[in-house]
Tab-separated table of C-alpha atoms in Angstrom:
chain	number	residue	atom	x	y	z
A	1	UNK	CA	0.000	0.000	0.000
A	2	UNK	CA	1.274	2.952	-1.323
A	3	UNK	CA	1.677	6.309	1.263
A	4	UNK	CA	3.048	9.546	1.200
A	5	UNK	CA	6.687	10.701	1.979
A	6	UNK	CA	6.543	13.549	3.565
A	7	UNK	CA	9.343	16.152	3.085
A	8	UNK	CA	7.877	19.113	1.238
A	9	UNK	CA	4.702	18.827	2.574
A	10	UNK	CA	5.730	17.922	6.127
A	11	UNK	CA	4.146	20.900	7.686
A	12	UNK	CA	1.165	21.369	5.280
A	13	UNK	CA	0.310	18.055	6.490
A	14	UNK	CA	0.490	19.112	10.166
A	15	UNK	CA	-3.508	20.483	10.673
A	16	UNK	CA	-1.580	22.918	13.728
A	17	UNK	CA	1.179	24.215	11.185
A	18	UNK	CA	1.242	28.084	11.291
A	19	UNK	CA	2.567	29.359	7.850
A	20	UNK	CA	3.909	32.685	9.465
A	21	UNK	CA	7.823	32.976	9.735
A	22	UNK	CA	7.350	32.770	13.044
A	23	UNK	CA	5.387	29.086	12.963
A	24	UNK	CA	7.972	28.227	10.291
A	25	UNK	CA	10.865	28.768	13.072
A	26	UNK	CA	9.203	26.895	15.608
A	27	UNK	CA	10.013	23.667	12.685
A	28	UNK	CA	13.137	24.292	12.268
A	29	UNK	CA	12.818	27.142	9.601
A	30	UNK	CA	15.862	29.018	8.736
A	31	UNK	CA	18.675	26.446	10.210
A	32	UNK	CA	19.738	25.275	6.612
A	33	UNK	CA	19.941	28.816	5.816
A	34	UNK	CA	22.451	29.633	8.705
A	35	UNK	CA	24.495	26.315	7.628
A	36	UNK	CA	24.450	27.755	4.160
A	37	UNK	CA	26.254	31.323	5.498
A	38	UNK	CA	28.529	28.929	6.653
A	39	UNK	CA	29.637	27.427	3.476
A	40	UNK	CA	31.121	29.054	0.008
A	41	UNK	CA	29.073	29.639	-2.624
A	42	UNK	CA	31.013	26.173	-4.682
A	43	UNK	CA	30.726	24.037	-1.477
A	44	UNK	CA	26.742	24.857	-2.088
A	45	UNK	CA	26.437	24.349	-5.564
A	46	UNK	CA	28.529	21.128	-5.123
A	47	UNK	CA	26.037	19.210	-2.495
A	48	UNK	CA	23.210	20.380	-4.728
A	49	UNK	CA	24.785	18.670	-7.525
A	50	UNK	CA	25.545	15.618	-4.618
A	51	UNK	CA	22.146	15.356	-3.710
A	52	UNK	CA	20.925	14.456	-7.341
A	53	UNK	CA	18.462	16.954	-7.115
A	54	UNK	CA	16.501	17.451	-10.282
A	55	UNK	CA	14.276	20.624	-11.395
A	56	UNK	CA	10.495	20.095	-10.608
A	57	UNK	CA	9.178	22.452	-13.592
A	58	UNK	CA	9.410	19.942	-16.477
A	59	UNK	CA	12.623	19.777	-17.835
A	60	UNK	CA	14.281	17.569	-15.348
A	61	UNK	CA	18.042	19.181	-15.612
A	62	UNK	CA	20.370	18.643	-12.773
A	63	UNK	CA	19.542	21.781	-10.724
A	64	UNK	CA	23.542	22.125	-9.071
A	65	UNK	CA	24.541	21.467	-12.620
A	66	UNK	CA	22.623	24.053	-13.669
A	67	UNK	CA	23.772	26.811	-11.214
A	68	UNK	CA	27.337	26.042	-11.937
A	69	UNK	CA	26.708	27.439	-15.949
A	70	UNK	CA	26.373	30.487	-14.681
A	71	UNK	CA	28.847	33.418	-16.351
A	72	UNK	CA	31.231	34.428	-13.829
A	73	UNK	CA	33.213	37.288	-14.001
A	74	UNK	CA	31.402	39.388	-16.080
A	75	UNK	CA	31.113	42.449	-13.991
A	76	UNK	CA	27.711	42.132	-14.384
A	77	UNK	CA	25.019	41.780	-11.649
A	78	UNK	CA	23.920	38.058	-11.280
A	79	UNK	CA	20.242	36.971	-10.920
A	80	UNK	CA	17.503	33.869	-9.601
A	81	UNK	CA	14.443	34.009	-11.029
A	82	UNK	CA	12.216	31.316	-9.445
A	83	UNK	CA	9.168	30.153	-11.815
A	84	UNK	CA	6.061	30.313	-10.143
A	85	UNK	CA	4.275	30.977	-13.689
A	86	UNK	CA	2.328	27.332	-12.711
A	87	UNK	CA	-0.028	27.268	-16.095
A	88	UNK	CA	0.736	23.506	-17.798
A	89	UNK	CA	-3.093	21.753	-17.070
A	90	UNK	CA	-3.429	20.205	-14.357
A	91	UNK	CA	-0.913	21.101	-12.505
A	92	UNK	CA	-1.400	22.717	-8.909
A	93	UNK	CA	1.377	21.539	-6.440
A	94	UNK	CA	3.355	24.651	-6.371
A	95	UNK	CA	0.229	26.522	-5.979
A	96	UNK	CA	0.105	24.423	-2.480
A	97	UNK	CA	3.753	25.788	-1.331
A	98	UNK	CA	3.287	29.163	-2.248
A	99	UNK	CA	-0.461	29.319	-0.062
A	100	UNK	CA	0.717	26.948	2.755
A	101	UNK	CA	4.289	26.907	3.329
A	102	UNK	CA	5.818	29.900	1.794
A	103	UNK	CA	8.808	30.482	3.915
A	104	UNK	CA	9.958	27.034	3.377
A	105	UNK	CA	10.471	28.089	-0.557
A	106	UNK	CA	11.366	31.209	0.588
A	107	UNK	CA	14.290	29.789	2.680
A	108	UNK	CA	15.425	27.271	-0.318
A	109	UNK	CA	15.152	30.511	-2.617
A	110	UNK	CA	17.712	32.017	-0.462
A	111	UNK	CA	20.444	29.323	-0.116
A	112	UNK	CA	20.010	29.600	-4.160
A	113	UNK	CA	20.895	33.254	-4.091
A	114	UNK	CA	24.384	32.461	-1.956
A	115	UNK	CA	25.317	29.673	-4.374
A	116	UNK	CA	25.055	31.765	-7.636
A	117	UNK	CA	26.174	35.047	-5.900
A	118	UNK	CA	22.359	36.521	-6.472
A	119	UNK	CA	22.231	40.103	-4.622
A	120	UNK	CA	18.108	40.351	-6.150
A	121	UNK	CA	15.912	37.823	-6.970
A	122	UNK	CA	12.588	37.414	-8.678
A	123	UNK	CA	9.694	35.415	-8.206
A	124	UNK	CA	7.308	35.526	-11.362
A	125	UNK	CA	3.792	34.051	-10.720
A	126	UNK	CA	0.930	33.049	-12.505
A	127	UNK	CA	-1.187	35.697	-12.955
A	128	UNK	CA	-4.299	33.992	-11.859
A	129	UNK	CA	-2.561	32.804	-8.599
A	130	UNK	CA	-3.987	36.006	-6.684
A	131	UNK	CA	-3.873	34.328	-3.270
A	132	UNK	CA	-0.458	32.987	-3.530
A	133	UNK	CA	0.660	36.385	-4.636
A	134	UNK	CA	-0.820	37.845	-1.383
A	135	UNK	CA	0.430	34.773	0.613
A	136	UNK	CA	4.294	35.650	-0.592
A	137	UNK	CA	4.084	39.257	-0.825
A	138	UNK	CA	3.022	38.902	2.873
A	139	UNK	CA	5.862	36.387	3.946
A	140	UNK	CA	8.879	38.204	1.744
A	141	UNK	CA	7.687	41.402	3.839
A	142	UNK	CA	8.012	39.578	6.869
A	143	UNK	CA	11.296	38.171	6.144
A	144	UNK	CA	12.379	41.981	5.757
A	145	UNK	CA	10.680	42.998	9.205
A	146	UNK	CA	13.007	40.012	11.201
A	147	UNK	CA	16.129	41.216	9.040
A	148	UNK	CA	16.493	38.258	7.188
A	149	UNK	CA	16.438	40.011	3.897
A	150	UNK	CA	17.923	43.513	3.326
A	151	UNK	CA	21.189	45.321	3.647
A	152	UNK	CA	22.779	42.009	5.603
A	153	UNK	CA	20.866	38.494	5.403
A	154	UNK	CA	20.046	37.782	8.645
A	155	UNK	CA	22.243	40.645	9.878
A	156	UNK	CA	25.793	39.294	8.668
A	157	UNK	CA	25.646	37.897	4.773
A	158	UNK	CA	25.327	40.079	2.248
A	159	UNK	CA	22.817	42.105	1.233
A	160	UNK	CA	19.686	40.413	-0.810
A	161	UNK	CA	16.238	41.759	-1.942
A	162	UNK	CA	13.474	39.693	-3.266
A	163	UNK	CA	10.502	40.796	-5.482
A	164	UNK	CA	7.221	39.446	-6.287
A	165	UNK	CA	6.232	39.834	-9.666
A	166	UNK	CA	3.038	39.094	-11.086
A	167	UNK	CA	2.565	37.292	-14.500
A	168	UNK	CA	-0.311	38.584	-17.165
A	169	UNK	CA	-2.203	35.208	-18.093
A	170	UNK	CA	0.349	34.141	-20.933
A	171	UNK	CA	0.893	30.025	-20.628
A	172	UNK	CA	4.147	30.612	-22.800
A	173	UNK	CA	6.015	32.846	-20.209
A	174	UNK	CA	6.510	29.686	-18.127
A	175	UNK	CA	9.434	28.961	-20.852
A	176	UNK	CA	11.624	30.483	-19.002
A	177	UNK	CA	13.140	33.194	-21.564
A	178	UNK	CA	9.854	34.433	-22.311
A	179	UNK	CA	9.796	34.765	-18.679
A	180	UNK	CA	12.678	37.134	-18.643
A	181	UNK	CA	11.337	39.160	-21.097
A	182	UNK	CA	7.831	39.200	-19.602
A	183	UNK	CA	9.708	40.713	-16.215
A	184	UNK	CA	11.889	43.109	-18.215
A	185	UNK	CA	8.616	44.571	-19.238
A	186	UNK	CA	8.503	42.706	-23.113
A	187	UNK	CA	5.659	40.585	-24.924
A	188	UNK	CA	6.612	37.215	-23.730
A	189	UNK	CA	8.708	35.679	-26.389
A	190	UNK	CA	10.726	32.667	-26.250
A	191	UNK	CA	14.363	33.561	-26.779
A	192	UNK	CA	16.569	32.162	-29.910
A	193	UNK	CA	19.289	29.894	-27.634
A	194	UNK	CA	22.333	30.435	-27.397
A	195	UNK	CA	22.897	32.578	-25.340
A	196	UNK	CA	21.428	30.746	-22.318
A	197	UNK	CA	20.199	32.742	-19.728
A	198	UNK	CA	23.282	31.619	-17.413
A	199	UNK	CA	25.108	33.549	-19.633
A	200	UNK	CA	22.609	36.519	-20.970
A	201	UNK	CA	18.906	36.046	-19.235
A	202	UNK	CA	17.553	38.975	-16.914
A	203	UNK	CA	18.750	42.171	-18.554
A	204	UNK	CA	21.255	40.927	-20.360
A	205	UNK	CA	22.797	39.436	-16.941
A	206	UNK	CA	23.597	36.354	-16.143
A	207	UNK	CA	20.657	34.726	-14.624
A	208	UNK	CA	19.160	31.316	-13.515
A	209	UNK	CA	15.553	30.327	-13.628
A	210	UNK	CA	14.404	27.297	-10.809
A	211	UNK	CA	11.200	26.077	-9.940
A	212	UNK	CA	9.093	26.688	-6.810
A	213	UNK	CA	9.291	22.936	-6.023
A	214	UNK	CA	13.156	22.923	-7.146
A	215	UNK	CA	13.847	25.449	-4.978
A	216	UNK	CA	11.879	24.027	-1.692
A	217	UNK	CA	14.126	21.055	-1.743
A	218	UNK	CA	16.884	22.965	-0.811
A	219	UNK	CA	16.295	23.258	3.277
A	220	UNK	CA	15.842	19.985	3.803
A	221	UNK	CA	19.339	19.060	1.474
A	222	UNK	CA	21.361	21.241	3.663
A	223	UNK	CA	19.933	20.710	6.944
A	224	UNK	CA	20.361	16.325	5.918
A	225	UNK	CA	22.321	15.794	3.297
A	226	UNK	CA	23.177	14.688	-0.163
A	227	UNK	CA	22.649	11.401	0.987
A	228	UNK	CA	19.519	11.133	2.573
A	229	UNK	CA	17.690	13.229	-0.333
A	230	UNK	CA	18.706	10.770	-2.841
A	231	UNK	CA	17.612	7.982	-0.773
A	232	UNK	CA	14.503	8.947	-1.900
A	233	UNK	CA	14.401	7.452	-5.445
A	234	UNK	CA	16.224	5.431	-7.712
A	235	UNK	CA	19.949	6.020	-9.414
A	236	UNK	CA	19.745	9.681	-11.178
A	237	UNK	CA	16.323	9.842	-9.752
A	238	UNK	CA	16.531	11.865	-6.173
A	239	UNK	CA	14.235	12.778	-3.704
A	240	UNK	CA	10.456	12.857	-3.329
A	241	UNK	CA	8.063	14.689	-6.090
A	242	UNK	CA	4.801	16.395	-5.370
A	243	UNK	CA	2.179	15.210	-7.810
A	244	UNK	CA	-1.016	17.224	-8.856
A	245	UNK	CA	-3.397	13.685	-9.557
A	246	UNK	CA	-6.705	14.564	-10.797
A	247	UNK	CA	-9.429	13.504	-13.087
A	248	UNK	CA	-11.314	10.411	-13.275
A	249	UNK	CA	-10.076	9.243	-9.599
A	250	UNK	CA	-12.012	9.157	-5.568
A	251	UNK	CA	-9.577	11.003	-4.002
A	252	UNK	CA	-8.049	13.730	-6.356
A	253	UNK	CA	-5.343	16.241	-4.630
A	254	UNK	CA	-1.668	17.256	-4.246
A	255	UNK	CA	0.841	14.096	-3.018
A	256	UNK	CA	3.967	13.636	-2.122
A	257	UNK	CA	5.663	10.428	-3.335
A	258	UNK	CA	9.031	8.934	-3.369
A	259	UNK	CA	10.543	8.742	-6.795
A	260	UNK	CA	10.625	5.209	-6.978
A	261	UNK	CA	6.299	4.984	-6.821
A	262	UNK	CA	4.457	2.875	-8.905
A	263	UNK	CA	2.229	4.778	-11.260
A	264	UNK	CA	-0.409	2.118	-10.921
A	265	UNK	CA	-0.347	2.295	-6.664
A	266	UNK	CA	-0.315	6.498	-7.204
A	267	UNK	CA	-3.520	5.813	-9.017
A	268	UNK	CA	-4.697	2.900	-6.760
A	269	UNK	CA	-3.570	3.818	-3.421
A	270	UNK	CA	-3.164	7.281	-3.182
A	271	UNK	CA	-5.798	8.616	-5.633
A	272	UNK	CA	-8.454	5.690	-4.368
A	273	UNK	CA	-8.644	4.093	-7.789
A	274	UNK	CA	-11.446	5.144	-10.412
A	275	UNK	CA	-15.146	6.210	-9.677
A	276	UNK	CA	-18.334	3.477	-9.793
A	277	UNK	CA	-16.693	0.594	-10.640
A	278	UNK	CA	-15.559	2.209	-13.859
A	279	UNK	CA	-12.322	0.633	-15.624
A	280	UNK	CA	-9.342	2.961	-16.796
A	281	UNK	CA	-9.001	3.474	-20.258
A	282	UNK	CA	-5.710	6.078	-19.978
A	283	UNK	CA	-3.420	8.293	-18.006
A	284	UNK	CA	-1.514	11.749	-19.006
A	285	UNK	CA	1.676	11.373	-16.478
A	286	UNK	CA	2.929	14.486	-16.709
A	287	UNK	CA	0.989	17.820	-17.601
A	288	UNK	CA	-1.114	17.918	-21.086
A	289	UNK	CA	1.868	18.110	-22.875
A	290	UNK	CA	3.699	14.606	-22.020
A	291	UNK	CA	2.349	11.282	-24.220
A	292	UNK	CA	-0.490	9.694	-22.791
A	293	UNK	CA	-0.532	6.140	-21.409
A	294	UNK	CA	-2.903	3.334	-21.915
A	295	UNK	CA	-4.629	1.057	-18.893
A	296	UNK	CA	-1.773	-1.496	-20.052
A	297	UNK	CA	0.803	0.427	-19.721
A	298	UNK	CA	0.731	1.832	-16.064
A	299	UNK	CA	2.473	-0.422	-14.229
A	300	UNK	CA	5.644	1.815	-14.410
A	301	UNK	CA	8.488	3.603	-12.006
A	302	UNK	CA	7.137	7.330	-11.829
A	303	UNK	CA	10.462	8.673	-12.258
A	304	UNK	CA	12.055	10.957	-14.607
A	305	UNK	CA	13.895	7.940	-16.325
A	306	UNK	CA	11.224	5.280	-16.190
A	307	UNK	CA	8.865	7.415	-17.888
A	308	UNK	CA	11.071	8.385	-20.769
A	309	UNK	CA	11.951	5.099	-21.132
A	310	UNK	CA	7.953	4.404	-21.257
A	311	UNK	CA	7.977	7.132	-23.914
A	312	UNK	CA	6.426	9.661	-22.418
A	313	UNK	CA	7.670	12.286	-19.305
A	314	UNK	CA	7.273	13.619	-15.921
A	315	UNK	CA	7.190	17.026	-16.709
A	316	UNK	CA	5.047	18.799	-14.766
A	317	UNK	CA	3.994	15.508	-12.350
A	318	UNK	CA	0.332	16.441	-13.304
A	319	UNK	CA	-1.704	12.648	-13.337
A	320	UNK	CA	-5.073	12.933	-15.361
A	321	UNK	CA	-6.523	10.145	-15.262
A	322	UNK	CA	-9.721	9.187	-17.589
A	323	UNK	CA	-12.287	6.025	-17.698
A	324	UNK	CA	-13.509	4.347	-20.018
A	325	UNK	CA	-16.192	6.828	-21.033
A	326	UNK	CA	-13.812	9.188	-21.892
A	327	UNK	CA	-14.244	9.829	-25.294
A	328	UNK	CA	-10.290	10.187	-26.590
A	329	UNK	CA	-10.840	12.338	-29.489
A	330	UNK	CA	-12.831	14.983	-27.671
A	331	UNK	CA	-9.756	15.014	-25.105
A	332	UNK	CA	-7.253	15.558	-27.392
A	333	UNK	CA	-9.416	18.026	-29.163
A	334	UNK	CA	-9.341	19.629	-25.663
A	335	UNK	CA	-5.664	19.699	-25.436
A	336	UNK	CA	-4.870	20.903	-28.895
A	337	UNK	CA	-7.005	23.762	-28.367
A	338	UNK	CA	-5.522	24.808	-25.393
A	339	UNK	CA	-1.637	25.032	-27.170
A	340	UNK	CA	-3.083	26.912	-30.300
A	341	UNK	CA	-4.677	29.162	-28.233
A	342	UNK	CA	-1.048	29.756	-26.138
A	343	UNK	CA	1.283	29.413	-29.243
A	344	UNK	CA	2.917	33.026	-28.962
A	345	UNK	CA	3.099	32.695	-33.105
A	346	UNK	CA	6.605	32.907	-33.553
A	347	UNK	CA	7.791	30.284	-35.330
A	348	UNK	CA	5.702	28.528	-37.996
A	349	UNK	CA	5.318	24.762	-37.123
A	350	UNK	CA	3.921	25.520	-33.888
A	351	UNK	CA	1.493	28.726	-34.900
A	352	UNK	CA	0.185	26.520	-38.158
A	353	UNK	CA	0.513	23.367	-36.382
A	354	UNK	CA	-1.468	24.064	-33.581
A	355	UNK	CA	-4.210	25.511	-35.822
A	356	UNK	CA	-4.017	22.468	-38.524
A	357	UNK	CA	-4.003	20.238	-36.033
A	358	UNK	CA	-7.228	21.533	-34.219
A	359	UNK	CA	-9.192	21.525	-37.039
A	360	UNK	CA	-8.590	18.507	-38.731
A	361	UNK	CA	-9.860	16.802	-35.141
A	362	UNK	CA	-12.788	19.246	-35.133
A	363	UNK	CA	-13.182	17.465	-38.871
A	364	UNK	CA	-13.767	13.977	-36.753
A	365	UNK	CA	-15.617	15.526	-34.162
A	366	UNK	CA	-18.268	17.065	-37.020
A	367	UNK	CA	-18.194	13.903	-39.037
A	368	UNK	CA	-16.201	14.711	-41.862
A	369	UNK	CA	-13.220	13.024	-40.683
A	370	UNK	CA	-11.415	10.033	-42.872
A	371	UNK	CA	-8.552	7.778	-42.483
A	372	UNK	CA	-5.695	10.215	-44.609
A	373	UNK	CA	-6.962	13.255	-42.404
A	374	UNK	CA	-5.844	10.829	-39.281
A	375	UNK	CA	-2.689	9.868	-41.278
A	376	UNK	CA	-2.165	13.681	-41.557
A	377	UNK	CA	-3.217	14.794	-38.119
A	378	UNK	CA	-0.062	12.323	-37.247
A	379	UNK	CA	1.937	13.694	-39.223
A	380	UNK	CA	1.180	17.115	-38.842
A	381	UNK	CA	2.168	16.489	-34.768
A	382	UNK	CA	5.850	15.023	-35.925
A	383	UNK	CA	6.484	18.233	-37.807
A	384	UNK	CA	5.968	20.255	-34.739
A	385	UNK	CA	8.493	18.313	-33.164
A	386	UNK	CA	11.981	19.549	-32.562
A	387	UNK	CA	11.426	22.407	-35.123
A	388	UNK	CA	10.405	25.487	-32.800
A	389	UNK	CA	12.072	27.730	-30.738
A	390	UNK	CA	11.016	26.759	-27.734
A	391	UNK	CA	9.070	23.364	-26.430
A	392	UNK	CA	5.612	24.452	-26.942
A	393	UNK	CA	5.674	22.895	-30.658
A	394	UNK	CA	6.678	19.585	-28.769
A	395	UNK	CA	4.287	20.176	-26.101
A	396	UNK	CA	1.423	19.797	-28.887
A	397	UNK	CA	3.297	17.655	-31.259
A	398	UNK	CA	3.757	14.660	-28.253
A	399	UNK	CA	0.085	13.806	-27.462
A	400	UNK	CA	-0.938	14.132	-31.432
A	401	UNK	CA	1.216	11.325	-32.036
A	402	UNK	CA	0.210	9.622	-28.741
A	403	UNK	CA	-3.752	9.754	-29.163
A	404	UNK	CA	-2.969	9.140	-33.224
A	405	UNK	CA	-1.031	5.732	-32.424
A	406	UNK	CA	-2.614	4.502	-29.035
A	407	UNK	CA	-6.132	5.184	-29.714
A	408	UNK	CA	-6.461	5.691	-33.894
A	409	UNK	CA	-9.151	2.537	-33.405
A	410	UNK	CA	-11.679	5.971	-31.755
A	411	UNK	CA	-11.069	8.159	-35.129
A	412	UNK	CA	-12.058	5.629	-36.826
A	413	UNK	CA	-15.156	4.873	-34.650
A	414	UNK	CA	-16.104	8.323	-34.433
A	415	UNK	CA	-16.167	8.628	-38.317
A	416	UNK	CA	-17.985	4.981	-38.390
A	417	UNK	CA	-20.823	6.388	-36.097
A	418	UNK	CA	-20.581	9.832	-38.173
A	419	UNK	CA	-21.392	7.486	-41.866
């Protein structure tokens, strides 16, 4: 029987936790970050990259790794921009750090500063997420009130200022140099790469861009150690992973599982299996954009590398789960709606794509559907592929090819029923 592991949420899951900095204290709060002014800004970075830990947004890129990119040098201000911008459906665990726990991402958001030499850093969040913008807005002034943050962190380290910053409603400014430009005050394009943002992001300044979730980790890595996070998971597979499962399940909500779970027990155990009686026809493991999974193939490792090697991702860890009445085409009608209504328009696969692809299902949908418009709806999803500037072109390209190959039998049903 499957049950949470509770290192994230270990607080949230205390009905008595007080969120205020001074609650957060009474856990512990603030120890790894006095360990941290302890240590050089390498020694850091290289128990990060110890620990195995891996970023929560999506990509899955070794987050110490990532840090030690950064330009040095330069004579140019450095920066952390954490990624709050939670839009990818289905997804809502972040959400549950910033509203519940803030200072705990607040803390690991600070230990990131002193291992990149960050003197300002940015938090950019969804624009919808009014109440976690309130929630942090009202913890980063407290952490100015105790002296924590300002001229000296926590009266000795060096001086360090952290802004909330509100997103506008654009899904594509969670890629994180659309981000940048979204906070510089720019239409939220994704950036032509190279230059990385470790090298040219923020202003033209070297900058790095972690997760909420990413950045949480980090307490609870100093304060234990490299070892005891990646005891948590598999080889190259670290720590625990909050999950956003929802859908077609009895118990639907925000988990926290090691990184060697079953798929089948998150769905089973954790979620309560699916509703009267009904039997599973599919899963998407990881945010709208990652390939979906049929019943028979569920039975996997939810980890980054057991999931790619499934053919599909983590990405987001956002389970939908669907019965058997689910009608397939509808859902990926659904899906392919949503990207070519986010597609920014900047590169052509993904701004035709999207639209192609939409209405070619819509085709099936209205009964005018045939088997070369499913051989083309296939197709038109590989061409979106690997050809755009960023990953939104994949994002949409992915689940095309999934719903195409996995349930192609349903096009051809819904055109049967449509004859």
């Amino acid at each position: 029987m499957l049950e949470e592991t509770l290192v994230l949420f270990r607080n949230i899951r205390n009905s008595d936790y007080d969120k205020s900095l001074k609650g957060y204290k009474k856990t512990g709060g603030f120890t790894a970050l006095r360990k941290a002014l302890e240590m050089q800004p390498g020694e850091i970075v290289q128990l990060t990259k110890d620990s195995g830990l891996r970023g929560r947004g999506g990509a899955g890129f070794p987050t110490g790794l990532k840090w030690s990119f950064m330009a040095k040098g330069t004579g140019k201000p450095t920066y952390l921009v954490c990624n709050a911008d939670e839009s990818e459906p289905g997804t809502c665990k972040d959400r549950e750090l910033m509203l519940h726990d803030p200072h705990q991402f607040l803390e690991g958001m600070i230990i990131s500063c002193l291992a990149i030499g960050c003197r300002h850093g940015y938090i950019y969040v969804r624009g919808e997420y009014w109440p976690s913008i309130k929630s942090l807005n009202a913890a980063v002034q407290e952490l100015y009130d105790d002296g924590i943050l300002g001229e000296k962190l926590l009266g000795k380290g060096p001086k360090l200022d952290l802004t909330v910053h509100p997103g506008a409603g654009a899904y594509i400014c969670g890629e994180e140099t659309a981000l940048l430009d979204s906070i510089e005050g720019k239409r939220g394009h994704p950036r032509v790469k190279p230059p990385f943002p470790a090298v040219s992001g923020f202003n033209a300044c070297p900058t790095t861009v972690n997760n909420v979730e990413t950045l949480a980790c980090l307490p609870f890595i100093v304060n234990e150690g490299a070892e005891v996070f990646k005891s948590f998971g598999p080889e190259n597979n670290a720590g625990t992973h909050l999950i956003s499962l929802s859908g077609h399940v009895n118990k639907p909500g925000v988990y926290e599982v090691r990184l060697d779970a079953n798929l089948k027990d998150i769905i089973y155990d954790l979620g309560g299996g699916i509703p009267n009686g009904k039997k599973l026809k599919g899963v998407i493991p990881g945010g709208a954009s990652s390939s979906v999974l049929t019943a028979a193939e569920i039975d996997v490792t939810y980890s980054f590398d057991a999931l790619a090697k499934a053919g599909t991702m983590m990405g987001s860890a956002a389970i939908m789960v669907f019965d058997e009445d689910t009608d397939a085409v509808k859902l990926l009608h659904r899906i392919v709606r949503f990207f070519s209504h986010e597609s920014c328009g900047q590169c052509t696969p993904c701004r035709e794509g999207t639209h192609w692809a939409r209405m070619i299902i819509r085709d099936f949908l209205d009964g005018n559907g045939n088997e070369r418009k499913l051989k083309r709806l296939h197709r038109v999803g590989g061409n979106m592929i690997g050809t755009t500037v960023c990953a939104l072109g994949d994002a949409c390209g992915m689940p095309i090819q999934a719903f195409t190959t996995k349930f192609a039998d349903e096009f051809r049903e819904v055109q049967a029923l449509a004859a």
